[in-house]
Amino acid sequence: MNSWNAVLNHMPAMLYGLRFTFFIAIASLALSMVFGGIIVSLLRSKIAVARSIGFLYVQIFRSLSPYVYVLLVYFALAGVTGWKMDPTTAAIISLTLLNAAYVAEIYRSALLTIDNGQWEAAAAMGLTRWKINSIVIWPQALRTALPLLLNQFIVILKDSAIVGVIGVKDILYIANAQASITYKQFEYLTAVGVIFIVIVFVLSRLSISLERRLAWKR
Amino acid sequence: MSLDFSIVLAQWPRLLWGLAYDLYFALAGFGIGCVIGFLSYLASASKSKIANAISYGYVQIVRGLPMYLLLLWIYFGIATKIGLALTGEQSIILAIGIMSSAFTSEIFRTGYNAIDVGQIEAGKALGLSDYRINRTILFPQVIRIVIPPLLNVFVICFKASTYAAVVAVPELIFVAQDISLNQFRPFEAYISVAALLIGTMLLLSLLVNAIEARLNEGKGAPRT
């Protein structure tokens, strides 16, 4: 039992690391929502070149694990541009690049649920393209997309566990460092695992109830 | 800074071996994931409440664990606690197996749920045994439904197999790290490896699409 006490004593430091985990995940989701919007407008554009750029982006960025992107951004991009970024910035950039592709697909499916008639009706009312998008189409699309975006947030939160490999002091990095000193890997990693399982369980319940609450009643 | 890919390309046998390792981990892990996932489905479909609860808890736990944490837990945690020291290869295969079993379990469940109960009742009415109903009526239909989503899980397994570099298996990312450290060429090393992985992924997804199209071919007219 003694070995578990050590983990409990170290818990405040680990929970402090959880702040980085959440910070990185929230920042990445927020940036992905912006970039995802840009990519989905490329995907839905009338210009064939723009569409193929959007398609290529989604294909390329969905096909590698976050581990590869973290290394690519932190070591390769920094090496070739000479930009000395700190690990947290590199983590946010790589998770944003990766998840913008998934968020774009979420937006695309949400926009597909909106009937074409609404475009025509809004255009018939004399609204400009910008007005149609900002007050008619996107509010509805975002409502449909919200539970899916929360699910994506769960994925980002789990993916962000990898940022320890470039030295971000997130919860797993702190636990792992202490575990290597004390040889109590089992206890420390199990504790981190339990914390992740609880967070993911709560968030996914939230996502399910959100989905039910926001469902369109016809 | 000038780019020089020849240093990286000179290492092509190691790069190909690295890719072979990744594919091997993905295949082996996927196989284990299908077996565990099927068992978990059987537990969730059984009449025993305890088996249902175990299956539900298992899926929730696995869904909550990041892949990286799971791998570290298997490789370091188990070794330090009970002294069962798995090699890096065994650890990554087990980790991929466990990670993918949460997906496959749900896939088998939706596959079996898609089949009308009336078919089982009809089979019983014809006097077929439970085994025969499963073997000749349910299984051939279920396998058709589950193959496309299972192939997607295989693609996820391939993505996850690059994590093996963390436990010092000489797969593709590990080779890239080695080249970037020894030849001081991080950009060329990582970009080449990323291109190799993306190329393989695109080929895999083309294959998945072809198999899906082939499966849909035999279906004939869509049922309404």
PDB file of N, CA, C and O in Angstrom, chain A residues 87-112:
ATOM      1  N   PRO A  87       7.995  23.767 -26.722  1.00  0.00           N
ATOM      2  CA  PRO A  87       7.267  22.509 -26.927  1.00  0.00           C
ATOM      3  C   PRO A  87       5.750  22.673 -26.921  1.00  0.00           C
ATOM      4  O   PRO A  87       5.066  22.035 -27.715  1.00  0.00           O
ATOM      5  N   THR A  88       5.245  23.563 -26.055  1.00  0.00           N
ATOM      6  CA  THR A  88       3.785  23.715 -25.990  1.00  0.00           C
ATOM      7  C   THR A  88       3.243  24.256 -27.308  1.00  0.00           C
ATOM      8  O   THR A  88       2.236  23.765 -27.820  1.00  0.00           O
ATOM      9  N   THR A  89       3.944  25.263 -27.885  1.00  0.00           N
ATOM     10  CA  THR A  89       3.518  25.800 -29.178  1.00  0.00           C
ATOM     11  C   THR A  89       3.550  24.712 -30.238  1.00  0.00           C
ATOM     12  O   THR A  89       2.601  24.559 -31.022  1.00  0.00           O
ATOM     13  N   ALA A  90       4.642  23.934 -30.252  1.00  0.00           N
ATOM     14  CA  ALA A  90       4.759  22.860 -31.241  1.00  0.00           C
ATOM     15  C   ALA A  90       3.625  21.863 -31.086  1.00  0.00           C
ATOM     16  O   ALA A  90       3.044  21.402 -32.078  1.00  0.00           O
ATOM     17  N   ALA A  91       3.277  21.546 -29.839  1.00  0.00           N
ATOM     18  CA  ALA A  91       2.198  20.588 -29.588  1.00  0.00           C
ATOM     19  C   ALA A  91       0.883  21.131 -30.122  1.00  0.00           C
ATOM     20  O   ALA A  91       0.130  20.413 -30.794  1.00  0.00           O
ATOM     21  N   ILE A  92       0.608  22.425 -29.849  1.00  0.00           N
ATOM     22  CA  ILE A  92      -0.662  23.009 -30.300  1.00  0.00           C
ATOM     23  C   ILE A  92      -0.695  23.062 -31.829  1.00  0.00           C
ATOM     24  O   ILE A  92      -1.708  22.713 -32.445  1.00  0.00           O
ATOM     25  N   ILE A  93       0.426  23.453 -32.461  1.00  0.00           N
ATOM     26  CA  ILE A  93       0.460  23.518 -33.926  1.00  0.00           C
ATOM     27  C   ILE A  93       0.194  22.138 -34.525  1.00  0.00           C
ATOM     28  O   ILE A  93      -0.647  21.976 -35.419  1.00  0.00           O
ATOM     29  N   SER A  94       0.873  21.117 -34.011  1.00  0.00           N
ATOM     30  CA  SER A  94       0.724  19.804 -34.650  1.00  0.00           C
ATOM     31  C   SER A  94      -0.674  19.243 -34.435  1.00  0.00           C
ATOM     32  O   SER A  94      -1.264  18.681 -35.360  1.00  0.00           O
ATOM     33  N   LEU A  95      -1.222  19.407 -33.222  1.00  0.00           N
ATOM     34  CA  LEU A  95      -2.570  18.877 -32.995  1.00  0.00           C
ATOM     35  C   LEU A  95      -3.608  19.671 -33.794  1.00  0.00           C
ATOM     36  O   LEU A  95      -4.621  19.121 -34.214  1.00  0.00           O
ATOM     37  N   THR A  96      -3.326  20.981 -34.030  1.00  0.00           N
ATOM     38  CA  THR A  96      -4.256  21.777 -34.841  1.00  0.00           C
ATOM     39  C   THR A  96      -4.240  21.329 -36.293  1.00  0.00           C
ATOM     40  O   THR A  96      -5.293  21.115 -36.908  1.00  0.00           O
ATOM     41  N   LEU A  97      -3.027  21.160 -36.849  1.00  0.00           N
ATOM     42  CA  LEU A  97      -2.909  20.711 -38.245  1.00  0.00           C
ATOM     43  C   LEU A  97      -3.673  19.415 -38.451  1.00  0.00           C
ATOM     44  O   LEU A  97      -4.393  19.241 -39.430  1.00  0.00           O
ATOM     45  N   LEU A  98      -3.490  18.496 -37.499  1.00  0.00           N
ATOM     46  CA  LEU A  98      -4.088  17.177 -37.599  1.00  0.00           C
ATOM     47  C   LEU A  98      -5.606  17.256 -37.486  1.00  0.00           C
ATOM     48  O   LEU A  98      -6.345  16.710 -38.304  1.00  0.00           O
ATOM     49  N   ASN A  99      -6.083  17.978 -36.439  1.00  0.00           N
ATOM     50  CA  ASN A  99      -7.510  17.929 -36.148  1.00  0.00           C
ATOM     51  C   ASN A  99      -8.333  18.842 -37.035  1.00  0.00           C
ATOM     52  O   ASN A  99      -9.545  18.653 -37.149  1.00  0.00           O
ATOM     53  N   ALA A 100      -7.686  19.847 -37.667  1.00  0.00           N
ATOM     54  CA  ALA A 100      -8.429  20.689 -38.606  1.00  0.00           C
ATOM     55  C   ALA A 100      -9.033  19.814 -39.699  1.00  0.00           C
ATOM     56  O   ALA A 100     -10.150  20.073 -40.168  1.00  0.00           O
ATOM     57  N   ALA A 101      -8.313  18.764 -40.110  1.00  0.00           N
ATOM     58  CA  ALA A 101      -8.831  17.865 -41.141  1.00  0.00           C
ATOM     59  C   ALA A 101     -10.091  17.155 -40.662  1.00  0.00           C
ATOM     60  O   ALA A 101     -11.076  17.052 -41.397  1.00  0.00           O
ATOM     61  N   TYR A 102     -10.063  16.678 -39.408  1.00  0.00           N
ATOM     62  CA  TYR A 102     -11.247  15.984 -38.882  1.00  0.00           C
ATOM     63  C   TYR A 102     -12.411  16.948 -38.677  1.00  0.00           C
ATOM     64  O   TYR A 102     -13.563  16.632 -38.973  1.00  0.00           O
ATOM     65  N   VAL A 103     -12.084  18.166 -38.161  1.00  0.00           N
ATOM     66  CA  VAL A 103     -13.149  19.150 -37.925  1.00  0.00           C
ATOM     67  C   VAL A 103     -13.783  19.569 -39.255  1.00  0.00           C
ATOM     68  O   VAL A 103     -15.002  19.740 -39.341  1.00  0.00           O
ATOM     69  N   ALA A 104     -12.955  19.691 -40.320  1.00  0.00           N
ATOM     70  CA  ALA A 104     -13.502  20.028 -41.629  1.00  0.00           C
ATOM     71  C   ALA A 104     -14.524  18.983 -42.071  1.00  0.00           C
ATOM     72  O   ALA A 104     -15.586  19.316 -42.600  1.00  0.00           O
ATOM     73  N   GLU A 105     -14.212  17.704 -41.826  1.00  0.00           N
ATOM     74  CA  GLU A 105     -15.150  16.641 -42.194  1.00  0.00           C
ATOM     75  C   GLU A 105     -16.428  16.727 -41.361  1.00  0.00           C
ATOM     76  O   GLU A 105     -17.521  16.465 -41.857  1.00  0.00           O
ATOM     77  N   ILE A 106     -16.288  17.098 -40.084  1.00  0.00           N
ATOM     78  CA  ILE A 106     -17.473  17.270 -39.228  1.00  0.00           C
ATOM     79  C   ILE A 106     -18.359  18.384 -39.776  1.00  0.00           C
ATOM     80  O   ILE A 106     -19.572  18.221 -39.927  1.00  0.00           O
ATOM     81  N   TYR A 107     -17.734  19.529 -40.109  1.00  0.00           N
ATOM     82  CA  TYR A 107     -18.494  20.643 -40.679  1.00  0.00           C
ATOM     83  C   TYR A 107     -19.189  20.213 -41.966  1.00  0.00           C
ATOM     84  O   TYR A 107     -20.333  20.551 -42.211  1.00  0.00           O
ATOM     85  N   ARG A 108     -18.448  19.474 -42.797  1.00  0.00           N
ATOM     86  CA  ARG A 108     -18.994  19.087 -44.089  1.00  0.00           C
ATOM     87  C   ARG A 108     -20.268  18.267 -43.899  1.00  0.00           C
ATOM     88  O   ARG A 108     -21.293  18.511 -44.532  1.00  0.00           O
ATOM     89  N   SER A 109     -20.195  17.276 -42.967  1.00  0.00           N
ATOM     90  CA  SER A 109     -21.377  16.441 -42.762  1.00  0.00           C
ATOM     91  C   SER A 109     -22.506  17.267 -42.148  1.00  0.00           C
ATOM     92  O   SER A 109     -23.673  17.047 -42.458  1.00  0.00           O
ATOM     93  N   ALA A 110     -22.156  18.240 -41.280  1.00  0.00           N
ATOM     94  CA  ALA A 110     -23.199  19.071 -40.671  1.00  0.00           C
ATOM     95  C   ALA A 110     -23.853  19.959 -41.730  1.00  0.00           C
ATOM     96  O   ALA A 110     -25.075  20.138 -41.735  1.00  0.00           O
ATOM     97  N   LEU A 111     -23.040  20.507 -42.648  1.00  0.00           N
ATOM     98  CA  LEU A 111     -23.603  21.378 -43.690  1.00  0.00           C
ATOM     99  C   LEU A 111     -24.481  20.591 -44.653  1.00  0.00           C
ATOM    100  O   LEU A 111     -25.443  21.120 -45.205  1.00  0.00           O
ATOM    101  N   LEU A 112     -24.145  19.290 -44.824  1.00  0.00           N
ATOM    102  CA  LEU A 112     -24.943  18.462 -45.731  1.00  0.00           C
ATOM    103  C   LEU A 112     -26.362  18.252 -45.197  1.00  0.00           C
ATOM    104  O   LEU A 112     -27.277  17.957 -45.969  1.00  0.00           O
TER     105      LEU A 112
END
